[in-house]
Amino acid sequence: MPAKLILIGSGLAGGLLAAYLGRRGYDVDLYERRADPREGNIVGGRSINLAISTRGIHALEQIGIAEALRHAIPMRGRMIHDKSGALHFAPYDVDPKKCINSIGRASLNATVIEAAQRYPNVRVHFNHKCTDVDLAGAVCHLETETGKLTVRGDAVIGVDGAFSAVRSSMQRNIDNFQYDESYLAHGYKELTIPPAPDGSWRLEKNALHIWPRKSFMMIALPNPDGSFTCTLFWEFEGPRSFATTKTDDDVRRFFDEEFPDAVPLMPSLLEDFRNNPTGSLVTIRCTPWYYRDRVCLLGDAAHAVVPFYGQGMNAAFEDCVVLDECLERFANNREHAFAEYFSRRKENADALADLAIGNFIEMRDKTASSTFRTKKKLDHLLESALPGVYLPLYTMVTFTRIPYAQAARRARLQDRILYTALVTLVLIGILALAVLLGGC
Ligand SMILES: Cc1cc2nc3c(=O)[nH]c(=O)nc-3n(C[C@H](O)[C@H](O)[C@H](O)COP(=O)(O)OP(=O)(O)OC[C@H]3O[C@@H](n4cnc5c(N)ncnc54)[C@H](O)[C@@H]3O)c2cc1C
């Protein structure tokens, strides 16, 4: 008889994982605390659109649902908006075909759930909130609108996001369970640039727009309906911050000063700012991600990262591929499968967490500088001159499936070699000049 797996959370990773496990023949019950997102109950307080790239696309391809990308909008590079309204375009890669893709969270969520439901051995139950897990028995305690129930499986997989109830049960019940959460001093708020009256995009459609302002920034990603979803990443506290920007006048003044070219495109700015929630940005690390052959964590439940590399969902999708491979390899020993999955993913999740924080500084501060743009050009020059030998970090993270930790190590090595080569060249130049001048 196939093992019965209980999945908690039908967000992006939960739906996709259910499809993978359904294909592998498991008996799957997926419990989600919210209502069915296909009934219009869009996940509130989260990004409306996301950037999907090579790792995420590969995971969709492997289960045959890459057609979900037909509604995605390719973004070929960063469009930097400076305060004067001047624009600078910086392509993501030397190959113009390499792009990241803006995709709607709600439609992607619906696609993965439908992919799971194609398998008759997968059942999805909405409006079921997990409150606790009895780890040793793989028993989940759930709450619905009408009461409480208990379900038992052979294993429980927590795909219930950054504030995972499954992980909380592990924290309470596993000796030496290590847990670390750290919040950025910045929060985020989503705002809108609606389509032009003829339905077209009011900014360059095939770019990720950034208004870098050193300690904070705004970004905008295109949507298929001609609108852009903007996200302001700004300090919660401080002299100029979410905390001190209370009135419509404060908001208008701040935007006029910082994003003057965006303001005329944002007719609902004041309303959006007032009504939309301010989200927080958390990095979560924990160890281990599994308990015997009974419980396992995947996606944000195991490793939430801040969104600045556009990789949280991509990494969660990659988790699904890896867990599926491990379950195939250790078909008769689920504990080994969970252990192998954990050992393959943990150092990569940790590396991604660091990369994501590093990229916040790059996006909000460095993208505005000409030194940064020169470095990017040099990166692309080297990538063309040394194909397959030199790969910029962004390219490795976004356009390959090189494990994140390996990509980070390789980028550090490349930077060291480049730095040494540059210093050597400068020294040779100085020496040559000295010899020339000495000969005069
Ligand atoms: C502002 C922002 C922008 C982002 N942009 C990108 C991007 O461009 N690219 C990218 O790759 N990633 C991005 N991310 C990260 C991405 O959103 C997450 O990594 C991704 O959603 C993780 O998927 P998940 O399924 O693990 O968790 P989630 O998507 O959070 O899904 C968890 C699900 O579990 C359910 N749940 C929670 N608790 C319970 C419970 N007790 N019982 C039952 N169900 C429960 C929730 O309702 C939800 O449906 C962004 C994140 C943010 C905040």
Coordinates of C-alpha atoms and ligand atoms in Angstrom, one line a residue, residues 8-14 31-34 46-47 50-51 105 128-130 159-161 165 188 298-301 307 310-314 316, ligand 1:
I8 CA 0.2 21.2 5.5
G9 CA -0.1 24.4 3.3
S10 CA -1.1 24.7 -0.3
G11 CA 0.9 27.8 -1.1
L12 CA 3.3 27.8 -4.0
A13 CA 5.5 24.9 -2.8
G14 CA 2.7 22.9 -1.2
Y31 CA -4.6 20.8 4.2
E32 CA -4.7 24.6 3.7
R33 CA -5.9 27.1 6.3
R34 CA -7.2 29.5 3.7
R46 CA 2.0 39.0 0.1
S47 CA 3.6 40.0 -3.2
L50 CA 7.0 37.3 -8.3
A51 CA 10.1 36.8 -10.5
R105 CA 1.2 34.7 -7.4
H128 CA -8.3 23.5 7.5
K129 CA -5.8 25.1 9.8
C130 CA -3.1 23.0 11.4
V159 CA 4.9 23.4 3.5
D160 CA 3.2 26.1 5.6
G161 CA 5.4 29.0 5.1
A165 CA 2.9 25.4 12.6
Y188 CA 7.5 46.7 2.5
L298 CA 10.1 22.3 2.8
G299 CA 10.1 25.9 1.3
D300 CA 9.7 28.9 3.5
A301 CA 8.8 26.7 6.5
P307 CA 13.1 38.7 -1.4
G310 CA 13.9 36.9 -6.3
Q311 CA 14.8 33.3 -5.2
G312 CA 12.5 32.3 -2.3
M313 CA 9.9 30.6 -4.4
N314 CA 12.5 29.4 -6.9
A316 CA 11.2 26.2 -2.6
Ligands
LIG1 C1 7.5 40.9 -0.9 C2 7.9 39.5 -1.4 C3 8.4 39.4 -2.7 C4 8.8 38.1 -3.1 N1 9.3 38.0 -4.4 C5 9.8 36.8 -4.8 C6 10.2 36.7 -6.1 O1 10.2 37.6 -6.9 N2 10.7 35.4 -6.5 C7 10.8 34.4 -5.7 O2 11.3 33.3 -6.0 N3 10.3 34.5 -4.4 C8 9.8 35.7 -3.9 N4 9.3 35.8 -2.7 C9 9.4 34.6 -1.8 C10 8.2 33.7 -1.9 O3 7.0 34.4 -1.7 C11 8.3 32.6 -1.0 O4 9.5 32.0 -0.9 C12 7.3 31.5 -1.4 O5 6.0 32.0 -1.3 C13 7.4 30.2 -0.5 O6 6.5 29.3 -0.8 P1 5.9 28.3 0.4 O7 4.9 27.5 -0.3 O8 7.0 27.7 1.1 O9 5.2 29.3 1.4 P2 3.9 30.2 1.2 O10 3.8 30.7 -0.2 O11 3.9 31.2 2.3 O12 2.7 29.2 1.5 C14 2.4 28.6 2.7 C15 1.0 28.2 2.7 O13 0.7 27.5 3.9 C16 -0.5 28.0 4.4 N5 -0.5 27.8 5.9 C17 0.2 28.5 6.8 N6 0.0 28.1 8.0 C18 -0.9 27.1 7.9 C19 -1.5 26.2 8.9 N7 -1.2 26.4 10.2 N8 -2.3 25.3 8.5 C20 -2.6 25.2 7.2 N9 -2.1 25.9 6.2 C21 -1.2 26.9 6.6 C22 -0.6 29.4 4.0 O14 -2.0 29.9 4.0 C23 0.0 29.3 2.6 O15 -1.0 29.0 1.6 C24 8.9 37.0 -2.2 C25 8.4 37.2 -0.9 C26 8.0 38.4 -0.5 C27 7.5 38.6 0.9

